[in-house]
mmCIF file of C-alpha atoms in Angstrom:
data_model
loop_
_atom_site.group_PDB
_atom_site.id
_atom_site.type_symbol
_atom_site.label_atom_id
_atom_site.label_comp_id
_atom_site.label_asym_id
_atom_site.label_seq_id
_atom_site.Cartn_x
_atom_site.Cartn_y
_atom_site.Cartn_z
ATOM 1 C CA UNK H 74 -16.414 -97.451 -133.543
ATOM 2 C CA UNK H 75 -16.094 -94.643 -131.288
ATOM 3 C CA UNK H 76 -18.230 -92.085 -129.478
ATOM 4 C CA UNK H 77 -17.124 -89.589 -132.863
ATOM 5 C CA UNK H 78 -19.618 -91.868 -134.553
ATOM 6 C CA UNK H 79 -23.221 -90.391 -134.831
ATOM 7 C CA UNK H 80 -25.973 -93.009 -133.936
ATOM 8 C CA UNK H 81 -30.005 -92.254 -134.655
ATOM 9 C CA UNK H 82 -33.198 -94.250 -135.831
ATOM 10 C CA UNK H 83 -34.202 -93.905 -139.436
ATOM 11 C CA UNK H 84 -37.566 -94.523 -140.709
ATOM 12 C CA UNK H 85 -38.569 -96.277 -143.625
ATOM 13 C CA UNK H 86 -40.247 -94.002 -145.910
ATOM 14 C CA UNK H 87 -40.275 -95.833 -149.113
ATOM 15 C CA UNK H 88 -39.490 -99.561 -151.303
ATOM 16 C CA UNK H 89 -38.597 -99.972 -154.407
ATOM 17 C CA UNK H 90 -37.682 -103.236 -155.738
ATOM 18 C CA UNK H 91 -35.259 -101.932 -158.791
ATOM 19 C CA UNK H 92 -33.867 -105.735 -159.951
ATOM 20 C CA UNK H 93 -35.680 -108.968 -158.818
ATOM 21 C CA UNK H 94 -32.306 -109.577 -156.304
ATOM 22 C CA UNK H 95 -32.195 -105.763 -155.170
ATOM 23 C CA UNK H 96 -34.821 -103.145 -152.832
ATOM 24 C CA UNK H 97 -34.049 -99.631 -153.072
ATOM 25 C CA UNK H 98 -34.781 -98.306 -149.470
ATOM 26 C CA UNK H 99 -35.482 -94.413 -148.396
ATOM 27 C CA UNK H 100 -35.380 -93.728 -144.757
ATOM 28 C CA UNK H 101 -35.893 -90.565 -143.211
ATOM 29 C CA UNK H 102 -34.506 -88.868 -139.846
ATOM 30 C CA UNK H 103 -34.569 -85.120 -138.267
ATOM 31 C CA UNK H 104 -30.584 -85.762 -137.820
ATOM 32 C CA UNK H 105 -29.860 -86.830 -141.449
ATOM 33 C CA UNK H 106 -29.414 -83.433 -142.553
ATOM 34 C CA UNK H 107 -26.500 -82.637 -139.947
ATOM 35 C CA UNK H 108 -25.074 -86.347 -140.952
ATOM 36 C CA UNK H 109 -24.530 -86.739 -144.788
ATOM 37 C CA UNK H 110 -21.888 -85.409 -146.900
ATOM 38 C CA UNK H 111 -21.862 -84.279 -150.670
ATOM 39 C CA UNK H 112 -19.569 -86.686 -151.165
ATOM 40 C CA UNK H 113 -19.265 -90.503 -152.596
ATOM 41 C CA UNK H 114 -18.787 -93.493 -151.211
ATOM 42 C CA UNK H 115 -20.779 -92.975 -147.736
ATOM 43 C CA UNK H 116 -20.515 -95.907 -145.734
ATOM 44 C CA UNK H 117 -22.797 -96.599 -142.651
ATOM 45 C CA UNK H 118 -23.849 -99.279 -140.534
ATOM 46 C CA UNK H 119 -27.405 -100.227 -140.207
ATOM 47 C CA UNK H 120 -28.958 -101.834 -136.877
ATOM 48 C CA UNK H 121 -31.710 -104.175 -137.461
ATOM 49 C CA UNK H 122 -34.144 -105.812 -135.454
ATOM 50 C CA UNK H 123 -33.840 -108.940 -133.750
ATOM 51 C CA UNK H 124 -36.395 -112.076 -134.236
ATOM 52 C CA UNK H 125 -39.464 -110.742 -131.650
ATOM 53 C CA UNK H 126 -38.356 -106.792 -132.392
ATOM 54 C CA UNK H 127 -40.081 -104.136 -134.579
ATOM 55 C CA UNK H 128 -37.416 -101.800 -133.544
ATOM 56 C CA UNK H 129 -33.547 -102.722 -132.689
ATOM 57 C CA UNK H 130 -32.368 -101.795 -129.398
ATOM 58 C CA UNK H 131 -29.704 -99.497 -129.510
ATOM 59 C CA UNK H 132 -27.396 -98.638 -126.568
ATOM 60 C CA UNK H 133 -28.693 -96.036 -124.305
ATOM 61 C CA UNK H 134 -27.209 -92.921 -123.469
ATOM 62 C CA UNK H 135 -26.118 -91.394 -119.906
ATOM 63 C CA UNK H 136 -27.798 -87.995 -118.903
ATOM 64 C CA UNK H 137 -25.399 -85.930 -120.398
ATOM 65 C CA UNK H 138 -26.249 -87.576 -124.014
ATOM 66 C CA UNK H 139 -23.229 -89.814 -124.272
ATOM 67 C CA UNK H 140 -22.025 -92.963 -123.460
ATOM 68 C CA UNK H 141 -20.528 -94.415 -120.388
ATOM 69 C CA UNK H 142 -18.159 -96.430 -122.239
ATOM 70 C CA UNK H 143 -17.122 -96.522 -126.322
ATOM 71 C CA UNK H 144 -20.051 -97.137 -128.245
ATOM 72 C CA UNK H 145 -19.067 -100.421 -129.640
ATOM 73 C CA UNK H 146 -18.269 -101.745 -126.113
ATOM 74 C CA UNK H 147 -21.921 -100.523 -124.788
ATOM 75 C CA UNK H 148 -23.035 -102.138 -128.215
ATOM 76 C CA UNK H 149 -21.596 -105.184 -127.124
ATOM 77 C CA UNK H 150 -22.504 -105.067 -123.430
ATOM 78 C CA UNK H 151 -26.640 -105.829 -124.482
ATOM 79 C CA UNK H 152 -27.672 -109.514 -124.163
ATOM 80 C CA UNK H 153 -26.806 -110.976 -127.376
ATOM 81 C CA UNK H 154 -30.232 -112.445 -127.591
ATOM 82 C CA UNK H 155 -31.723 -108.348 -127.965
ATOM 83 C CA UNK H 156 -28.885 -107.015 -129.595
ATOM 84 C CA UNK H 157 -29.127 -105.878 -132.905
ATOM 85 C CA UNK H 158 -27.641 -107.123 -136.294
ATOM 86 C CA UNK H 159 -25.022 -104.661 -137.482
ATOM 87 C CA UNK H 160 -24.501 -104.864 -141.552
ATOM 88 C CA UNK H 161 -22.290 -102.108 -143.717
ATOM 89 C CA UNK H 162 -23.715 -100.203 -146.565
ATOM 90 C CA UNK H 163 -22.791 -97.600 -149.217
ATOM 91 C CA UNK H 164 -25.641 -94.876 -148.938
ATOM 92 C CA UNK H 165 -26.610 -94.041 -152.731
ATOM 93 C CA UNK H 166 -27.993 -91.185 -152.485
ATOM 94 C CA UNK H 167 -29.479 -88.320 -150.384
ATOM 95 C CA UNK H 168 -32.139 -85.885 -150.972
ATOM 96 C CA UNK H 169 -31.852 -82.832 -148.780
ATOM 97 C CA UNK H 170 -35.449 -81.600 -150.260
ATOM 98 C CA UNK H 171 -37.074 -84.596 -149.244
ATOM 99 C CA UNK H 172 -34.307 -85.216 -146.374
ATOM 100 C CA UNK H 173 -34.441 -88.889 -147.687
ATOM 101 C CA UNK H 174 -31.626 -91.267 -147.609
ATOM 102 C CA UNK H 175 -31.336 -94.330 -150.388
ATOM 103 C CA UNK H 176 -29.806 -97.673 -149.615
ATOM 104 C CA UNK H 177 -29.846 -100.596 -151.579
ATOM 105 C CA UNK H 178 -30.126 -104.271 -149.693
ATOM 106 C CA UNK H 179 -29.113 -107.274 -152.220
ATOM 107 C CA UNK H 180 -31.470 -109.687 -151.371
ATOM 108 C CA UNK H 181 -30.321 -113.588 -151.489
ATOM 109 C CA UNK H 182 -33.384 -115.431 -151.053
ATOM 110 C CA UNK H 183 -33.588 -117.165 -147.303
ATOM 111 C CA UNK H 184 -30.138 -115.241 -146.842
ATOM 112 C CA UNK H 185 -28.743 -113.398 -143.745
ATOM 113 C CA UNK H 186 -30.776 -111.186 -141.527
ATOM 114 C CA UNK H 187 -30.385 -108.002 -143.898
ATOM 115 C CA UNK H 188 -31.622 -109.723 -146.747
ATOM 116 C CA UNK H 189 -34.466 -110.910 -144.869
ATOM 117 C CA UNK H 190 -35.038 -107.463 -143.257
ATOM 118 C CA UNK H 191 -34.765 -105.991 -147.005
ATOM 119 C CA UNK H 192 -37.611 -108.578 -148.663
ATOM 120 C CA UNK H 193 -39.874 -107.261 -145.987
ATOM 121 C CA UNK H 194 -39.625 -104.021 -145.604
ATOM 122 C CA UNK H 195 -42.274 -101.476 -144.689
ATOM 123 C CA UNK H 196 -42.968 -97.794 -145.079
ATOM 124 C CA UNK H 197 -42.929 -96.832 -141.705
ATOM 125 C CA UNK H 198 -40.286 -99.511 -140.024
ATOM 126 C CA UNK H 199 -37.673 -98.319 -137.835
ATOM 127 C CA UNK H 200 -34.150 -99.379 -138.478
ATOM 128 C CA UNK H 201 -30.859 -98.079 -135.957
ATOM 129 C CA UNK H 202 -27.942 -96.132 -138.198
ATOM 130 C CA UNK H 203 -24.313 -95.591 -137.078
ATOM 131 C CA UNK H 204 -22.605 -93.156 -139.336
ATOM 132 C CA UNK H 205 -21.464 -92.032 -141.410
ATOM 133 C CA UNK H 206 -18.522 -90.152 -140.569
ATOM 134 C CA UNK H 207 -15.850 -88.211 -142.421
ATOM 135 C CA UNK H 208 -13.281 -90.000 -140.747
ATOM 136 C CA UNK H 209 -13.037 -93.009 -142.674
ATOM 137 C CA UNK H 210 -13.334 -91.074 -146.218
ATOM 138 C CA UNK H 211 -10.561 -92.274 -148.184
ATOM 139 C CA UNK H 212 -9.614 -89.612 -151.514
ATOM 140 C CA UNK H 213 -9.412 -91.500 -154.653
ATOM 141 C CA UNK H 214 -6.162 -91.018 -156.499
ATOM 142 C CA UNK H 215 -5.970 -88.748 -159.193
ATOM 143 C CA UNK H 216 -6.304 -90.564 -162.402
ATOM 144 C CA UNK H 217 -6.650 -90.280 -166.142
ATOM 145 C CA UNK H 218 -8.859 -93.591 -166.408
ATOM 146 C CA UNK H 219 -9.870 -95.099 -163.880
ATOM 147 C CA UNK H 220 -11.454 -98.857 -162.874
ATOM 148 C CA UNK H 221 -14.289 -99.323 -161.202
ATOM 149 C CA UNK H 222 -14.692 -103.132 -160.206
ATOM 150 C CA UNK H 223 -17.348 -104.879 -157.743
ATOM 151 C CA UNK H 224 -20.020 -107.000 -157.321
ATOM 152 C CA UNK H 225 -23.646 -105.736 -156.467
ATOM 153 C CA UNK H 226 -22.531 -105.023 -152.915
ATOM 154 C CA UNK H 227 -20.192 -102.445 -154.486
ATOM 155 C CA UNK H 228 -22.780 -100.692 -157.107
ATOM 156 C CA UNK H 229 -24.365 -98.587 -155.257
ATOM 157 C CA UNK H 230 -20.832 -97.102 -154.441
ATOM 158 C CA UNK H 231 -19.656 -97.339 -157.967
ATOM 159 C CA UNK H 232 -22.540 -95.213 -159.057
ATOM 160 C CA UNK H 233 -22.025 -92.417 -156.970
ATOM 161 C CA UNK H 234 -18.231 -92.606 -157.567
ATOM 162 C CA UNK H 235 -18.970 -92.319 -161.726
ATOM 163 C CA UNK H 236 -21.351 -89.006 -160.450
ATOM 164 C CA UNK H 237 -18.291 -87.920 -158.975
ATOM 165 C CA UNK H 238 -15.530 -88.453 -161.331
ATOM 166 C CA UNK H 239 -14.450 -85.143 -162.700
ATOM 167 C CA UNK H 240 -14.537 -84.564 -166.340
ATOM 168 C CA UNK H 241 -10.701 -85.497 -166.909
ATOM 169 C CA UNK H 242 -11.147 -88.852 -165.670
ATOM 170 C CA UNK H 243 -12.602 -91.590 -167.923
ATOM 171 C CA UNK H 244 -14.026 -94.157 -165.894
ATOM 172 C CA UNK H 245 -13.899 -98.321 -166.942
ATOM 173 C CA UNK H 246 -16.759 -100.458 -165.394
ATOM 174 C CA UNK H 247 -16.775 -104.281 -164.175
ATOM 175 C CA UNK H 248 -20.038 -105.355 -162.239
ATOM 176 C CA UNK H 249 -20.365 -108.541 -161.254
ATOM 177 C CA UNK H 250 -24.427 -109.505 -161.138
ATOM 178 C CA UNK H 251 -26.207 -112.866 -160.830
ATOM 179 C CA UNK H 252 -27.580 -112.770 -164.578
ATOM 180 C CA UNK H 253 -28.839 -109.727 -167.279
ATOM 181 C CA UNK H 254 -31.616 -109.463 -165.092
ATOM 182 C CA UNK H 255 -29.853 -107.662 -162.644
ATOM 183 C CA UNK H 256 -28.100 -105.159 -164.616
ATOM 184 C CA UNK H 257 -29.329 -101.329 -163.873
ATOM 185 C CA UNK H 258 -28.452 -98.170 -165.027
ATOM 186 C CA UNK H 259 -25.668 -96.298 -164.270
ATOM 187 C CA UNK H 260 -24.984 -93.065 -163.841
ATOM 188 C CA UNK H 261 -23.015 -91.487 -166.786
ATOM 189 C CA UNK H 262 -19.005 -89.887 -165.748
ATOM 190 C CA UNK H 263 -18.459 -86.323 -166.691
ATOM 191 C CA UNK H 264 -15.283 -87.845 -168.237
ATOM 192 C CA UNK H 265 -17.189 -90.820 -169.807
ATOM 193 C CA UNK H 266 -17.647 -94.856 -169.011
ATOM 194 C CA UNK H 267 -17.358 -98.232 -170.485
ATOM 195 C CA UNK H 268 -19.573 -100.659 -168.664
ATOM 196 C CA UNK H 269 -19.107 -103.997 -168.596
ATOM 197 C CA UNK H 270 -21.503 -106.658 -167.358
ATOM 198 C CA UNK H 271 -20.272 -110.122 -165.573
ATOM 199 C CA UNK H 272 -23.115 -112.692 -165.221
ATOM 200 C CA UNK H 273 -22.313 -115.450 -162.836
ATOM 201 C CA UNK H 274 -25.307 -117.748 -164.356
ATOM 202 C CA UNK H 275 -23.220 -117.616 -167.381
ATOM 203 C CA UNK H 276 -20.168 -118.668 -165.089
ATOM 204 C CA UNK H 277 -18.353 -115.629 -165.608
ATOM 205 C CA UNK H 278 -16.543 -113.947 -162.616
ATOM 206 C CA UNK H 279 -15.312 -110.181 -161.849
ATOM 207 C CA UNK H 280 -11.368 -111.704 -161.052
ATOM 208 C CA UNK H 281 -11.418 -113.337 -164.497
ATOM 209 C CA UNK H 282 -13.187 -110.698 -166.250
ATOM 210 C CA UNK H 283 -10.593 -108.210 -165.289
ATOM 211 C CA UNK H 284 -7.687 -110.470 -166.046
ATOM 212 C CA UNK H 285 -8.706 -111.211 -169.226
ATOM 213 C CA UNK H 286 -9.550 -107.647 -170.229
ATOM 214 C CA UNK H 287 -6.425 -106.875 -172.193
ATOM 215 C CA UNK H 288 -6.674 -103.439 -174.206
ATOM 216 C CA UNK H 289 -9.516 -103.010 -172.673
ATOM 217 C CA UNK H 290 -8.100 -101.543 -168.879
ATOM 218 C CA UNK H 291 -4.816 -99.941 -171.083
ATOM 219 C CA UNK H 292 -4.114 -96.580 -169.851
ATOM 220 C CA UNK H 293 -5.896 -97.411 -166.436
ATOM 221 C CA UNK H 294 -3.383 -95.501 -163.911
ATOM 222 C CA UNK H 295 -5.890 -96.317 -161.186
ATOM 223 C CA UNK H 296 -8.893 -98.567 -159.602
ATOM 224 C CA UNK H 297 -11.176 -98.920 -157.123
ATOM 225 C CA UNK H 298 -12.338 -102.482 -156.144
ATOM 226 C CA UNK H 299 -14.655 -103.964 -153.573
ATOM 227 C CA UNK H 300 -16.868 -106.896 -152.937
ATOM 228 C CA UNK H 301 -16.506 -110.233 -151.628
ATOM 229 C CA UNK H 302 -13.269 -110.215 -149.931
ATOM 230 C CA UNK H 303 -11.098 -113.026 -151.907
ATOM 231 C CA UNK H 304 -12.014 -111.602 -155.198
ATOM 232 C CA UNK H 305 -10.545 -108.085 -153.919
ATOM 233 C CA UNK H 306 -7.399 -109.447 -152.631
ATOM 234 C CA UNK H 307 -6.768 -111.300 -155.864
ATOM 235 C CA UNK H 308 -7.725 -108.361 -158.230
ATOM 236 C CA UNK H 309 -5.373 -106.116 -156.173
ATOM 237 C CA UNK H 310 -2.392 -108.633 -156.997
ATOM 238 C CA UNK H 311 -3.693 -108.554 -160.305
ATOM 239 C CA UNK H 312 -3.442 -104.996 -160.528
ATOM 240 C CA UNK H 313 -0.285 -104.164 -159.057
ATOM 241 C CA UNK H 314 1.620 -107.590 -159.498
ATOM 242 C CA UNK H 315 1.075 -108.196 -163.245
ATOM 243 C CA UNK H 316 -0.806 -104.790 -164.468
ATOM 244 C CA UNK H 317 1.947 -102.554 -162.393
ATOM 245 C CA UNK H 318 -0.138 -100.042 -161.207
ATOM 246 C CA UNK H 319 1.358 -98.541 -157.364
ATOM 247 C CA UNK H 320 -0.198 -99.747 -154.667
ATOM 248 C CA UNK H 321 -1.086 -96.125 -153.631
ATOM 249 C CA UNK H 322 -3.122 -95.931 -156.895
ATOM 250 C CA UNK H 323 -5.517 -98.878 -155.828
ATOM 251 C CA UNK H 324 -8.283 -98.656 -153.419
ATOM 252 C CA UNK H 325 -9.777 -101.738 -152.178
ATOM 253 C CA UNK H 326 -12.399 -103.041 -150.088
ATOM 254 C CA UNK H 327 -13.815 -106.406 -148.996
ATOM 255 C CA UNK H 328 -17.440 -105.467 -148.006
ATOM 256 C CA UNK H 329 -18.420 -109.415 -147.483
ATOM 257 C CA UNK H 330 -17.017 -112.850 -146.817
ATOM 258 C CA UNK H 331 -18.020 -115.735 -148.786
ATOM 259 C CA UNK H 332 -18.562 -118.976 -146.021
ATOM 260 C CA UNK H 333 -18.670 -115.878 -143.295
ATOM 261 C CA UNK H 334 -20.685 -112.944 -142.107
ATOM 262 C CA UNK H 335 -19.973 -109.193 -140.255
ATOM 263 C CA UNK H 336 -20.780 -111.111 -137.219
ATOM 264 C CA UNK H 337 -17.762 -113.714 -137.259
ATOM 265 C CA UNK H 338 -14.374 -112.724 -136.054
ATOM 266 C CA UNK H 339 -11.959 -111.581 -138.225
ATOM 267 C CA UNK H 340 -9.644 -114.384 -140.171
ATOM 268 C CA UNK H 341 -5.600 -113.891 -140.038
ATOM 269 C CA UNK H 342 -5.246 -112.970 -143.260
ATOM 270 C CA UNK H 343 -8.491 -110.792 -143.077
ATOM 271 C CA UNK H 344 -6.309 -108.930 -140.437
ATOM 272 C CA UNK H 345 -3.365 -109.161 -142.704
ATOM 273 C CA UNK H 346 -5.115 -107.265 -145.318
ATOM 274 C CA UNK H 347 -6.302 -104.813 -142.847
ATOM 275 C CA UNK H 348 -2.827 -103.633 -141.657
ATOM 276 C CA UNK H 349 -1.690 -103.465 -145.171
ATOM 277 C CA UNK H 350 -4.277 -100.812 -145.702
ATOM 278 C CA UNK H 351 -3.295 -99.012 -143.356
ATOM 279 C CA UNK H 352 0.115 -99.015 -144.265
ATOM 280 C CA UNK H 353 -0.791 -97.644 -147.776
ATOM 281 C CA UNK H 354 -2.967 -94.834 -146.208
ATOM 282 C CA UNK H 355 0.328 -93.498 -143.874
#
């Protein structure tokens, strides 16, 4: 994260709890107009609050409004004890009338600290927000029929990628949820969509789904998959190893790792997997 990266407070200005495992979130802020795109897949960091806290502290600026250092290395320099939890989300949607951003928190019961923040949040709490930025917008490949694959960390993504399919591209859905309960609507694709539901209380899985979808992804000439991080890596093999697709023609993200969290240091082959994207985006 660099000084490019906008940082502000955002306010709370509404819950909605749209599944039993899932809070929709508004927040508001006087720089949110200046910050979101019309575009999908907006990813942003979220600063919470630390145990003792009603609002994170963020790193403060120098006179001139900037930082003495990188942000992330300021971030870093506050006492760990005070300094915020940093998690990733998708925004899901924004509404310049009401200047009110959406963002779904999954919620996993006595969980990590942005589940917990999520099962009590407020109308009026104060969270920090770094992001987002156009930098890191990846294009999605052109594509006749596309797939869409994730777990619930990834819907909120998925839905505003189907809003912005464009009316040549079919779009082919996998979702991962916990059971039927979780399902939600999803936004129809201009070009059209065939959901599919995974429930994991009926032991199904999103890597076996997939593989075993036969007809069913034929004429698929590209994909977009994200989630826990194993279950990427091993639907992108799928995908290109056995299903032939071109790398190029496969976006992939691991949003979460299962055993780890955002605050644990990368693994070697999370690092791996990190170059290789970057190779495919040169």
């Amino acid at each position: 994260m660099s000084q490019a990266l906008p940082v502000t407070y955002v306010r709370v200005t509404d819950v909605e709890r749209i599944t039993p495992g899932t809070a929709r979130i508004g927040f508001t802020a006087d720089e949110l107009p200046g910050l979101l795109e019309d575009r999908p897949d907006q990813q942003v960091k979220l600063c919470l609050p630390r145990a003792g806290q009603t609002v994170p502290r963020l790193p403060e600026r120098d006179a001139d409004d900037s930082y003495g250092m990188r942000w992330y290395e300021a971030y870093l320099a506050i006492p760990e004890a005070e300094r915020p939890w940093m998690r990733g989300f998708t925004v899901r949607s924004y509404d310049r009338e009401r200047n009110v951003m959406t963002v779904d928190f999954v919620l996993h019961g006595e969980g990590g600290p942005a589940s917990r923040w999520g099962a009590d949040a407020r109308v009026g709490d104060v969270l920090g927000m770094v992001g987002p930025s156009s930098l890191y917008a990846r294009p999605l490949p052109a594509a006749r029929r596309m797939l869409l694959a994730g777990d619930e960390s990834a819907l909120p993504a998925i839905a505003t990628l189907l809003e912005a399919l464009p009316a040549g591209t079919g779009a082919v859905v996998y979702a991962e949820v916990a059971d039927a309960a979780e399902e939600r609507a999803l936004p129809p694709a201009a070009g059209g969509a065939e959901v599919h539901w995974v429930h994991r209380d009926g032991g199904g899985s999103l890597v076996a789904a997939v593989r075993e979808a036969g007809p069913d992804l034929d004429g698929v000439d590209a994909a977009w998959v994200a989630g826990e991080a194993s279950a990427v890596r091993a639907l992108r093999r799928h995908l290109v190893d056995e299903r032939k697709l071109p790398k190029a023609a496969v976006e992939f993200s691991g949003y979460w790792r299962r055993s780890l969290t955002q605050d644990d240091a990368p693994t070697e082959e999370d690092l791996a997997w990190a170059a290789e994207r970057a190779a495919d985006a040169s």
